Coordinates of C-alpha atoms and ligand atoms in Angstrom, one line a residue:
Chain D
M58 CA 29.3 -24.7 -65.8
T59 CA 29.3 -28.4 -64.6
I60 CA 29.1 -29.4 -60.9
E61 CA 32.8 -30.2 -61.0
E62 CA 33.6 -26.8 -62.5
K63 CA 31.6 -25.0 -59.9
Q64 CA 33.3 -27.0 -57.2
Q65 CA 36.7 -26.0 -58.6
E66 CA 35.7 -22.3 -58.7
I67 CA 34.8 -22.4 -55.1
I68 CA 38.0 -24.1 -54.3
S69 CA 40.0 -21.4 -55.9
E70 CA 38.2 -18.7 -54.4
F71 CA 38.8 -20.1 -50.9
S72 CA 42.4 -20.6 -51.6
M73 CA 42.8 -16.8 -51.5
F74 CA 42.0 -16.5 -47.8
D75 CA 44.9 -16.5 -45.5
D76 CA 43.2 -17.6 -42.3
W77 CA 40.1 -19.2 -40.7
M78 CA 38.5 -16.1 -39.9
E79 CA 38.7 -14.7 -43.4
K80 CA 37.0 -17.9 -44.7
Y81 CA 34.2 -17.5 -42.1
E82 CA 33.7 -13.9 -42.9
Y83 CA 33.1 -14.9 -46.4
I84 CA 30.7 -17.8 -45.4
I85 CA 28.8 -15.5 -43.1
D86 CA 28.3 -13.0 -45.8
L87 CA 27.0 -15.8 -48.1
G88 CA 24.7 -16.7 -45.4
K89 CA 23.4 -13.1 -45.0
D90 CA 22.8 -13.0 -48.8
L91 CA 20.9 -16.2 -49.1
P92 CA 17.3 -15.5 -49.6
L93 CA 15.2 -16.8 -46.6
I94 CA 12.6 -19.4 -47.3
E95 CA 9.1 -18.2 -46.4
N96 CA 7.9 -19.0 -43.0
E97 CA 4.9 -21.0 -44.4
L98 CA 7.3 -23.2 -46.2
K99 CA 9.1 -24.1 -42.9
T100 CA 6.9 -27.2 -42.2
E101 CA 7.8 -30.4 -40.5
D102 CA 8.4 -32.2 -43.9
R103 CA 11.0 -29.7 -44.9
L104 CA 12.7 -29.8 -41.6
I105 CA 16.0 -31.4 -41.1
E106 CA 16.5 -31.8 -37.4
G107 CA 20.0 -31.0 -36.1
C108 CA 20.8 -31.0 -32.5
Q109 CA 21.8 -27.4 -32.5
S110 CA 20.4 -25.6 -35.4
R111 CA 17.5 -26.5 -37.5
V112 CA 17.6 -26.6 -41.3
W113 CA 14.6 -26.4 -43.8
L114 CA 15.1 -27.6 -47.4
E115 CA 12.6 -27.1 -50.3
S116 CA 13.4 -29.0 -53.5
K117 CA 11.6 -28.4 -56.8
M118 CA 12.2 -29.7 -60.3
I119 CA 12.0 -27.1 -62.9
D120 CA 12.3 -27.9 -66.7
G121 CA 14.3 -31.1 -65.8
K122 CA 16.7 -29.3 -63.4
M123 CA 16.6 -29.4 -59.6
N124 CA 16.0 -26.1 -57.8
Y125 CA 16.8 -25.9 -54.1
S126 CA 16.1 -23.4 -51.5
A127 CA 16.9 -23.8 -47.8
D128 CA 17.3 -21.8 -44.6
S129 CA 18.9 -22.4 -41.3
E130 CA 18.7 -20.7 -37.8
A131 CA 22.6 -20.5 -37.8
I132 CA 24.2 -18.1 -40.2
I133 CA 27.3 -20.2 -40.8
T134 CA 25.2 -23.2 -41.6
K135 CA 23.3 -20.9 -44.0
G136 CA 26.5 -19.8 -45.7
I137 CA 27.5 -23.3 -46.3
I138 CA 24.1 -24.0 -47.6
G139 CA 24.6 -21.1 -50.0
L140 CA 27.7 -22.9 -51.4
L141 CA 25.8 -26.2 -51.8
I142 CA 23.0 -24.4 -53.6
R143 CA 25.3 -22.7 -55.9
V144 CA 26.9 -26.0 -56.8
L145 CA 23.8 -28.0 -57.2
N146 CA 21.1 -25.5 -58.4
N147 CA 20.0 -25.9 -62.1
E148 CA 21.7 -29.3 -62.5
T149 CA 20.0 -32.4 -63.6
P150 CA 18.9 -34.9 -60.9
K151 CA 21.2 -37.5 -62.5
S152 CA 24.3 -35.3 -62.3
I153 CA 23.5 -34.4 -58.7
V154 CA 23.2 -38.1 -57.8
E155 CA 26.4 -39.0 -59.5
N156 CA 28.7 -36.1 -58.4
D157 CA 30.7 -36.3 -55.3
L158 CA 30.6 -33.1 -53.3
H159 CA 34.4 -33.0 -52.5
F160 CA 34.7 -29.2 -52.4
I161 CA 33.4 -29.1 -48.7
H162 CA 36.4 -31.2 -47.7
D163 CA 38.8 -29.4 -50.0
I164 CA 38.0 -26.0 -48.5
G165 CA 38.3 -27.3 -45.0
L166 CA 34.8 -27.3 -44.0
Q167 CA 34.3 -31.1 -43.6
E168 CA 33.8 -30.8 -39.9
H169 CA 30.4 -29.2 -40.6
L170 CA 29.3 -32.2 -42.6
S171 CA 30.2 -34.8 -40.1
P172 CA 27.0 -36.7 -38.9
T173 CA 27.9 -35.9 -35.3
R174 CA 28.2 -32.2 -35.8
A175 CA 24.5 -32.0 -35.3
N176 CA 23.9 -28.9 -37.2
G177 CA 21.5 -30.7 -39.8
L178 CA 24.0 -30.1 -42.8
A179 CA 24.9 -33.8 -43.3
G180 CA 21.2 -34.6 -43.2
M181 CA 20.6 -31.8 -45.7
V182 CA 23.1 -33.0 -48.2
K183 CA 21.6 -36.4 -48.0
R184 CA 18.1 -35.0 -48.5
M185 CA 19.2 -33.0 -51.5
K186 CA 20.5 -36.2 -53.2
I187 CA 17.4 -38.2 -52.3
D188 CA 15.1 -35.5 -53.6
A189 CA 17.1 -35.6 -56.9
L190 CA 16.9 -39.4 -57.0
K191 CA 13.1 -39.2 -56.6
N192 CA 13.1 -37.1 -59.8
I193 CA 15.0 -39.6 -61.9
S194 CA 12.4 -41.4 -63.9
Chain C
M41 CA 41.8 -32.8 5.8
S42 CA 43.2 -29.4 6.7
E43 CA 43.7 -26.9 3.9
S44 CA 46.3 -25.1 5.8
N45 CA 49.2 -27.6 5.4
K46 CA 48.8 -27.6 1.5
K47 CA 50.9 -25.7 -0.9
P48 CA 49.6 -22.1 -1.4
F49 CA 47.3 -22.1 -4.4
S50 CA 49.1 -21.1 -7.7
V51 CA 47.4 -21.1 -11.0
R52 CA 50.8 -20.9 -12.7
E53 CA 52.1 -24.0 -10.9
I54 CA 48.8 -26.0 -11.5
R55 CA 48.8 -25.1 -15.2
E56 CA 52.2 -26.8 -15.6
E57 CA 50.6 -30.0 -14.5
F58 CA 48.3 -30.0 -17.5
P59 CA 50.1 -30.7 -21.0
A60 CA 46.8 -30.3 -22.8
L61 CA 46.6 -26.7 -21.9
R62 CA 50.0 -26.0 -23.7
Q63 CA 48.6 -26.7 -27.1
Q64 CA 48.1 -24.5 -30.2
I65 CA 45.0 -24.9 -32.2
Y66 CA 44.4 -23.2 -35.6
G67 CA 47.7 -21.6 -34.8
K68 CA 46.3 -20.0 -31.5
N69 CA 47.1 -20.8 -27.9
L70 CA 44.3 -23.1 -26.7
I71 CA 41.8 -21.6 -24.2
Y72 CA 39.9 -24.4 -22.7
F73 CA 36.6 -23.2 -21.3
D74 CA 34.6 -26.4 -21.6
N75 CA 35.4 -27.8 -18.3
G76 CA 31.7 -28.4 -17.6
A77 CA 31.9 -31.0 -20.3
T78 CA 35.1 -32.5 -19.3
S79 CA 38.2 -31.5 -17.5
Q80 CA 41.7 -31.9 -18.7
K81 CA 44.1 -34.4 -17.0
P82 CA 47.1 -33.6 -14.9
Q83 CA 50.5 -35.3 -15.7
M84 CA 50.3 -37.7 -12.7
V85 CA 47.1 -39.1 -14.1
L86 CA 48.6 -39.4 -17.6
D87 CA 51.7 -41.2 -16.1
A88 CA 49.6 -43.6 -14.1
I89 CA 47.5 -44.6 -17.1
N90 CA 50.8 -45.3 -19.1
K91 CA 52.4 -47.0 -16.0
F92 CA 49.3 -49.3 -15.5
Y93 CA 49.2 -50.6 -19.0
S94 CA 53.1 -50.9 -19.4
K95 CA 53.9 -52.6 -16.1
E96 CA 50.8 -53.5 -14.1
N97 CA 48.1 -54.6 -16.4
A98 CA 46.3 -57.8 -15.0
N99 CA 42.8 -58.6 -14.0
I100 CA 41.8 -58.1 -10.4
H101 CA 40.1 -59.8 -7.6
R102 CA 40.8 -63.2 -9.1
G103 CA 44.5 -63.8 -9.7
V104 CA 47.0 -65.5 -7.5
H105 CA 49.9 -63.9 -9.4
F106 CA 52.0 -60.9 -8.5
M107 CA 50.6 -58.4 -11.1
S108 CA 47.0 -59.3 -10.4
Q109 CA 47.4 -58.8 -6.7
K110 CA 49.2 -55.5 -7.3
A111 CA 46.4 -54.3 -9.5
T112 CA 43.8 -55.5 -7.0
T113 CA 45.5 -53.6 -4.1
E114 CA 45.9 -50.5 -6.1
Y115 CA 42.2 -50.6 -7.3
E116 CA 41.0 -51.1 -3.8
E117 CA 43.4 -48.4 -2.4
S118 CA 41.8 -46.1 -5.0
R119 CA 38.3 -46.9 -3.6
K120 CA 39.6 -46.1 0.0
R121 CA 41.1 -42.9 -1.1
I122 CA 37.9 -41.7 -2.8
Q123 CA 36.0 -42.9 0.4
K124 CA 38.2 -40.8 2.6
Y125 CA 38.0 -37.7 0.3
I126 CA 34.2 -37.7 0.3
N127 CA 34.2 -38.8 4.0
A128 CA 32.1 -41.8 3.5
R129 CA 31.9 -44.2 6.4
K130 CA 33.2 -47.3 4.7
S131 CA 34.9 -48.3 1.4
E132 CA 32.0 -50.6 0.8
E133 CA 29.9 -47.6 0.2
I134 CA 31.9 -46.6 -2.9
I135 CA 30.7 -48.3 -6.0
F136 CA 32.7 -48.0 -9.1
T137 CA 30.6 -47.3 -12.2
K138 CA 31.0 -46.0 -15.7
G139 CA 30.0 -42.5 -14.7
T140 CA 27.2 -40.3 -13.4
T141 CA 24.7 -41.6 -15.9
D142 CA 25.5 -45.3 -15.1
G143 CA 25.3 -44.5 -11.3
I144 CA 21.9 -42.9 -11.7
N145 CA 20.6 -45.8 -13.9
L146 CA 21.9 -48.2 -11.3
V147 CA 19.9 -46.5 -8.6
A148 CA 16.9 -46.0 -10.8
Y149 CA 16.7 -49.7 -11.6
S150 CA 17.9 -51.1 -8.3
Y151 CA 16.3 -48.8 -5.7
G152 CA 13.5 -48.6 -8.1
E153 CA 12.8 -52.3 -7.6
L154 CA 11.9 -51.5 -3.9
L155 CA 9.2 -49.0 -5.0
Q156 CA 5.6 -49.5 -5.8
A157 CA 2.8 -48.1 -8.0
G158 CA 1.7 -44.7 -6.6
D159 CA 5.1 -43.9 -5.1
E160 CA 6.6 -40.6 -6.2
I161 CA 9.9 -39.3 -7.3
I162 CA 10.8 -35.6 -7.3
I163 CA 13.6 -34.1 -9.6
S164 CA 14.2 -30.4 -10.3
A165 CA 13.5 -28.3 -13.4
M166 CA 17.3 -27.8 -13.9
E167 CA 18.3 -31.4 -14.3
H168 CA 20.6 -33.0 -17.0
H169 CA 18.9 -35.6 -19.1
S170 CA 20.9 -38.2 -17.2
N171 CA 18.9 -37.2 -14.2
I172 CA 15.6 -37.1 -15.9
V173 CA 15.4 -39.9 -18.4
P174 CA 16.2 -42.9 -16.0
W175 CA 13.5 -41.7 -13.6
Q176 CA 10.9 -41.4 -16.5
M177 CA 11.8 -44.9 -17.5
L178 CA 11.5 -46.1 -14.0
C179 CA 8.2 -44.4 -13.6
I180 CA 6.8 -46.1 -16.7
R181 CA 8.1 -49.5 -15.5
K182 CA 6.6 -49.3 -12.1
G183 CA 3.8 -46.9 -12.4
L184 CA 5.3 -44.1 -10.3
G185 CA 4.7 -40.5 -10.4
L186 CA 7.4 -38.0 -11.4
R187 CA 7.2 -34.5 -10.1
I188 CA 9.3 -31.5 -11.0
A189 CA 10.4 -29.0 -8.5
P190 CA 10.2 -25.6 -10.3
I191 CA 12.8 -22.8 -10.3
N192 CA 12.8 -18.9 -10.7
K193 CA 14.1 -17.1 -13.7
K194 CA 17.4 -16.6 -11.9
G195 CA 17.7 -20.3 -12.0
E196 CA 17.2 -20.9 -8.3
L197 CA 15.2 -23.8 -6.8
L198 CA 11.9 -22.6 -5.4
M199 CA 12.2 -24.2 -2.1
E200 CA 8.7 -23.6 -0.9
E201 CA 7.2 -25.2 -4.0
F202 CA 9.5 -28.1 -3.5
E203 CA 8.4 -28.5 0.1
K204 CA 4.9 -28.6 -1.0
M205 CA 5.5 -31.5 -3.3
L206 CA 6.9 -33.6 -0.4
S207 CA 4.5 -36.1 1.0
K208 CA 4.6 -39.6 2.4
K209 CA 4.3 -40.8 -1.2
T210 CA 7.7 -39.2 -1.9
K211 CA 10.4 -42.1 -2.1
L212 CA 13.2 -40.4 -3.6
V213 CA 14.4 -36.8 -4.5
A214 CA 17.0 -36.8 -7.3
I215 CA 18.6 -33.3 -7.7
T216 CA 21.8 -31.9 -9.1
H217 CA 24.2 -30.3 -6.6
I218 CA 25.4 -27.8 -9.3
S219 CA 23.7 -27.1 -12.5
N220 CA 25.9 -27.7 -15.5
T221 CA 23.9 -25.2 -17.6
L222 CA 23.3 -22.4 -15.0
G223 CA 26.1 -22.9 -12.5
T224 CA 23.4 -22.7 -9.7
V225 CA 24.6 -24.4 -6.4
N226 CA 21.5 -25.9 -4.9
P227 CA 20.9 -25.8 -1.2
I228 CA 21.2 -29.5 -1.1
K229 CA 21.7 -29.9 2.6
E230 CA 18.4 -28.3 3.1
V231 CA 16.7 -30.4 0.4
I232 CA 18.2 -33.5 2.0
E233 CA 16.8 -32.5 5.5
K234 CA 13.2 -31.7 4.2
A235 CA 13.1 -34.9 2.1
H236 CA 14.2 -37.0 5.0
A237 CA 11.6 -35.5 7.2
V238 CA 8.9 -37.3 5.0
G239 CA 11.0 -40.5 4.9
A240 CA 12.3 -39.9 1.3
K241 CA 15.7 -40.9 0.2
V242 CA 18.0 -38.3 -1.7
L243 CA 20.2 -38.8 -4.6
I244 CA 22.6 -35.9 -5.4
D245 CA 24.0 -35.6 -9.0
G246 CA 27.5 -34.5 -8.2
A247 CA 28.7 -34.5 -11.9
Q248 CA 29.5 -30.7 -11.5
S249 CA 30.5 -30.4 -7.9
I250 CA 33.6 -32.3 -6.5
Q251 CA 35.9 -30.6 -9.1
H252 CA 34.7 -27.1 -7.7
T253 CA 34.0 -27.6 -4.0
R254 CA 34.6 -29.9 -1.0
V255 CA 31.9 -32.6 -0.7
D256 CA 31.4 -34.4 2.5
V257 CA 28.7 -37.0 2.2
K258 CA 28.5 -37.8 6.0
D259 CA 27.8 -34.1 6.6
L260 CA 25.4 -33.7 3.7
N261 CA 23.7 -36.9 4.9
C262 CA 22.6 -37.7 1.3
D263 CA 21.7 -41.3 0.6
F264 CA 23.3 -41.4 -2.9
Y265 CA 25.9 -39.3 -4.5
V266 CA 27.1 -39.8 -8.1
F267 CA 29.9 -38.4 -10.2
S268 CA 32.1 -39.0 -13.2
S269 CA 35.8 -39.4 -13.1
H270 CA 36.4 -37.5 -16.4
K271 CA 35.0 -34.2 -14.9
V272 CA 37.4 -34.5 -11.9
F273 CA 40.6 -34.7 -13.7
G274 CA 40.4 -38.6 -14.1
P275 CA 40.0 -40.8 -17.2
T276 CA 36.8 -41.4 -18.9
G277 CA 34.6 -44.4 -18.6
I278 CA 34.6 -44.6 -14.8
G279 CA 32.7 -42.9 -12.0
V280 CA 31.5 -43.4 -8.6
L281 CA 28.2 -44.1 -6.9
Y282 CA 28.4 -43.4 -3.1
G283 CA 25.3 -45.0 -1.3
K284 CA 24.6 -45.5 2.4
E285 CA 25.4 -49.1 3.3
D286 CA 22.1 -50.0 4.8
I287 CA 20.3 -48.9 1.6
L288 CA 22.7 -50.5 -0.9
D289 CA 22.3 -53.7 1.2
R290 CA 18.6 -53.9 0.7
M291 CA 18.9 -53.1 -3.0
P292 CA 18.9 -56.0 -5.5
P293 CA 21.9 -56.3 -7.9
Y294 CA 21.8 -54.3 -11.0
Q295 CA 23.6 -56.4 -13.5
G296 CA 24.6 -60.1 -13.2
G297 CA 27.9 -61.7 -14.1
G298 CA 31.3 -62.3 -12.7
D299 CA 32.7 -60.7 -9.5
M300 CA 29.2 -59.8 -8.2
I301 CA 28.4 -63.4 -7.0
S302 CA 29.3 -65.4 -4.0
R303 CA 28.2 -68.8 -5.3
V304 CA 26.6 -69.8 -8.6
T305 CA 24.6 -73.0 -9.2
F306 CA 22.0 -73.5 -11.9
E307 CA 19.4 -73.7 -9.2
R308 CA 20.2 -70.7 -7.1
T309 CA 22.9 -67.9 -7.1
T310 CA 23.9 -65.9 -4.1
Y311 CA 25.4 -62.5 -4.4
N312 CA 28.6 -61.1 -3.2
E313 CA 28.8 -58.4 -0.7
L314 CA 29.2 -54.7 -1.1
P315 CA 30.5 -53.1 -3.1
F316 CA 31.2 -56.0 -5.4
K317 CA 27.4 -56.9 -5.6
F318 CA 27.1 -53.8 -7.8
E319 CA 30.3 -54.5 -9.9
A320 CA 29.5 -57.2 -12.3
G321 CA 32.3 -58.2 -14.8
T322 CA 35.9 -57.0 -15.3
P323 CA 35.7 -53.3 -14.4
H324 CA 37.6 -50.3 -15.7
I325 CA 40.7 -51.3 -13.7
A326 CA 43.1 -48.6 -15.2
G327 CA 40.3 -46.1 -14.8
G328 CA 39.7 -46.9 -11.2
I329 CA 43.3 -46.7 -10.3
C330 CA 43.9 -43.5 -12.3
L331 CA 40.8 -41.8 -10.7
G332 CA 42.6 -42.5 -7.4
K333 CA 45.5 -40.6 -8.9
A334 CA 43.1 -37.7 -9.8
F335 CA 42.1 -37.6 -6.2
E336 CA 45.6 -37.7 -5.0
F337 CA 46.1 -34.6 -7.2
L338 CA 43.0 -33.0 -5.8
E339 CA 44.3 -33.6 -2.3
S340 CA 47.3 -31.5 -3.1
I341 CA 45.2 -28.5 -3.9
D342 CA 43.8 -26.0 -1.6
M343 CA 40.1 -26.4 -2.7
S344 CA 38.8 -23.4 -0.9
A345 CA 41.4 -21.1 -2.5
A346 CA 40.7 -22.9 -5.9
E347 CA 36.9 -22.4 -5.5
K348 CA 37.4 -18.8 -4.7
H349 CA 39.7 -18.4 -7.8
E350 CA 37.0 -20.0 -10.0
R351 CA 34.2 -17.8 -8.7
D352 CA 36.3 -14.8 -9.2
L353 CA 36.9 -15.7 -12.8
A354 CA 33.1 -16.2 -13.4
K355 CA 32.4 -12.7 -11.6
Y356 CA 35.1 -11.1 -13.7
A357 CA 33.8 -12.6 -17.0
E358 CA 30.1 -11.7 -16.1
D359 CA 31.0 -8.2 -15.2
I360 CA 32.6 -7.6 -18.6
L361 CA 29.8 -9.5 -20.6
D362 CA 27.2 -7.4 -18.8
T363 CA 28.3 -4.4 -20.7
F364 CA 27.7 -6.2 -24.0
E365 CA 24.6 -4.8 -25.8
G366 CA 22.0 -7.6 -26.3
L367 CA 23.9 -10.2 -24.3
H368 CA 22.0 -12.1 -21.7
I369 CA 23.5 -14.1 -18.9
I370 CA 21.4 -17.2 -18.3
G371 CA 21.6 -18.3 -14.7
E372 CA 21.9 -15.6 -12.0
A373 CA 21.6 -17.5 -8.9
K374 CA 22.9 -15.9 -5.8
N375 CA 25.0 -19.0 -5.1
K376 CA 26.7 -19.8 -8.3
T377 CA 29.9 -21.5 -9.5
S378 CA 32.1 -20.9 -12.5
V379 CA 29.7 -21.3 -15.4
V380 CA 28.8 -18.5 -17.5
S381 CA 26.1 -19.2 -19.9
F382 CA 24.7 -16.6 -22.2
T383 CA 22.7 -15.7 -25.3
V384 CA 23.1 -12.8 -27.6
D385 CA 20.0 -11.3 -29.3
G386 CA 19.7 -12.2 -33.0
L387 CA 22.7 -14.6 -32.9
H388 CA 22.6 -18.3 -32.8
P389 CA 24.9 -19.9 -30.1
F390 CA 26.3 -22.3 -32.7
D391 CA 27.6 -19.6 -34.8
I392 CA 29.3 -17.8 -31.8
G393 CA 30.8 -21.2 -30.8
T394 CA 32.2 -21.8 -34.2
L395 CA 33.9 -18.6 -34.5
L396 CA 35.3 -18.8 -30.9
D397 CA 36.7 -22.2 -31.9
K398 CA 38.6 -20.8 -34.9
Q399 CA 40.2 -18.3 -32.5
G400 CA 41.4 -21.1 -30.2
I401 CA 38.7 -21.0 -27.7
A402 CA 36.7 -24.1 -26.5
V403 CA 33.3 -23.4 -25.3
R404 CA 30.1 -25.5 -25.5
T405 CA 27.0 -24.4 -27.4
G406 CA 23.6 -25.8 -27.5
H407 CA 21.1 -27.1 -24.8
H408 CA 23.8 -28.9 -22.7
C409 CA 21.7 -31.9 -22.3
T410 CA 19.1 -29.8 -20.4
Q411 CA 16.3 -29.4 -23.1
P412 CA 13.4 -28.8 -20.5
L413 CA 15.4 -26.0 -19.0
M414 CA 15.9 -24.4 -22.4
D415 CA 12.2 -24.6 -22.8
F416 CA 11.7 -22.9 -19.6
Y417 CA 13.8 -20.0 -20.8
K418 CA 12.4 -20.2 -24.3
I419 CA 15.7 -20.3 -25.9
P420 CA 17.4 -22.9 -28.4
G421 CA 20.5 -23.0 -26.4
T422 CA 23.3 -20.9 -24.9
V423 CA 27.0 -20.4 -25.3
R424 CA 28.6 -21.7 -22.2
A425 CA 32.1 -20.9 -20.8
S426 CA 32.8 -23.1 -17.8
F427 CA 36.0 -22.6 -15.9
A428 CA 38.4 -24.9 -13.9
F429 CA 40.9 -23.7 -11.5
Y430 CA 43.6 -23.8 -14.1
N431 CA 41.9 -21.0 -16.0
T432 CA 43.1 -17.3 -15.8
R433 CA 41.9 -13.7 -16.2
Q434 CA 44.1 -13.3 -19.1
E435 CA 42.3 -16.1 -20.8
I436 CA 39.1 -14.4 -20.2
D437 CA 40.4 -11.2 -21.6
T438 CA 41.3 -13.1 -24.8
F439 CA 37.9 -14.8 -24.8
V440 CA 36.1 -11.3 -24.4
A441 CA 38.2 -9.9 -27.3
A442 CA 37.4 -12.9 -29.6
L443 CA 33.7 -12.8 -28.6
E444 CA 33.5 -9.2 -29.5
K445 CA 35.0 -10.0 -32.8
S446 CA 32.6 -12.9 -33.4
I447 CA 29.7 -10.8 -32.6
S448 CA 30.7 -8.0 -34.9
M449 CA 31.3 -10.5 -37.7
L450 CA 27.8 -12.1 -37.2
K451 CA 25.8 -8.8 -36.8
Ligands
LIG715 C1 24.8 -32.3 -14.0 C2 25.2 -33.4 -14.8 N1 24.7 -34.6 -14.5 C3 25.0 -35.7 -15.4 C4 25.9 -35.6 -16.3 C5 26.3 -36.8 -17.1 O1 27.7 -37.2 -16.9 P1 28.2 -38.5 -17.7 O2 27.9 -38.2 -19.1 O3 29.7 -38.4 -17.3 O4 27.7 -39.7 -17.2 C6 26.6 -34.4 -16.5 C7 27.6 -34.3 -17.6 O5 27.5 -33.4 -18.5 C8 26.2 -33.3 -15.8 O6 26.8 -32.0 -16.1

């Protein structure tokens, strides 16, 4: 599936929810399911400091595809990270850099990505793209 | 002002004055429990803002024309109204600022100019960043010592430890009247007396107090008292520094510009008198006038009844929250206002705040600009519900149910 197809899939999943609490219930479940990253990987250089909750991101390139794992102290943030990883994992650095992540906006979660939201998510998306960019040779 | 000739306190009637409270967000009736961050505005303040810009807008202190004189009069009337409300001796002692932060920076810079290397400033462990950082900057600039008066786990100032810190070197004590994170009401009258006994001046951070309790600067005998308009039902962008006249007179100006001068030549400039010496440039005229309106509104309220209502709300909420498993109230001072800060084991405050928001409830989460205080409690932050006199028990019931739901979703 392409990045765009994965985004469309998430948008259609979210269109089934009637209200905010259902959406968040789903996001929280995603957050709970997301594997934690090991404590020894929670180092300064992987840390994206948000004002309220800290986020750690680990990026690797495997067989020409990006592979991300991430963690956050806040479960809702983790759930949204889960969505981002689902969209971006196993994609080439080039397609990651080129694609616009519009699904966050389309499912109504853009407030979490605002730079002033201070949960580290905006910084994380930027870091995911920068890490991909570093792997374009 | 006697409380007895005021209208009896009625939350229902007061709520009608606040249009912002009658909104729905995400399809739910708004419950506004973030009054510590900023208060909502009564209709008379909103009307005054509209009226100023539609009919009275003019610059002040410099125009011969009708509108300028009218605006000047209203601005100065507002100053007098605030002076009376806080019982300052003279209106010259009321300096308009941008807010609490601005007032503290003014004192840190200007009073700081009178201090010398080796002098000491004392603040408390529960201060807002606004009452920490300006002093740190001053201490670096002038080589002063900054000392931190400790607190106990309940969030109360350790008076004996504070007294031990006082010495001839102490030139200023800067302390909050009420903690924005814990709700603690500090024994500031005692602090002021003790500080004065060693010759130190005292600045009271009043950002969280006038909206909850009567403040009488003469009775307190504080040297400086600062607050923000936006937390006392007035507009943003304006606030007040009260200072005793003799001290303000000795302090050099903070910023230079128009209005603050008496005569300018390229060789030498002489400064204007108080309060204008500290009010360089065109001020927030509408803000000053409408802050006066906010005080007119406050004058109509029986504040002792309002304070009692707010404390009842906090007690009511805390008694229920105490029964929640794994929930810890942060800030259990004996003398406390209507702030309820808490953590829940295993849950991040941000998650709780996000879910409450989606249920129509505005609270604040995080460190509340008191990071050293969070370090003291070894927590990343709290969820804080802060009540104003327009809040109700029914709102707390709704909040409690929403909190229960949020916790069960997150667990
Ligand atoms: C105790 C205390 N001091 C200072 C401030 C700063 O006020 P302002 O941001 O209006 O300057 C606040 C506001 O949050 C506060 O609660």
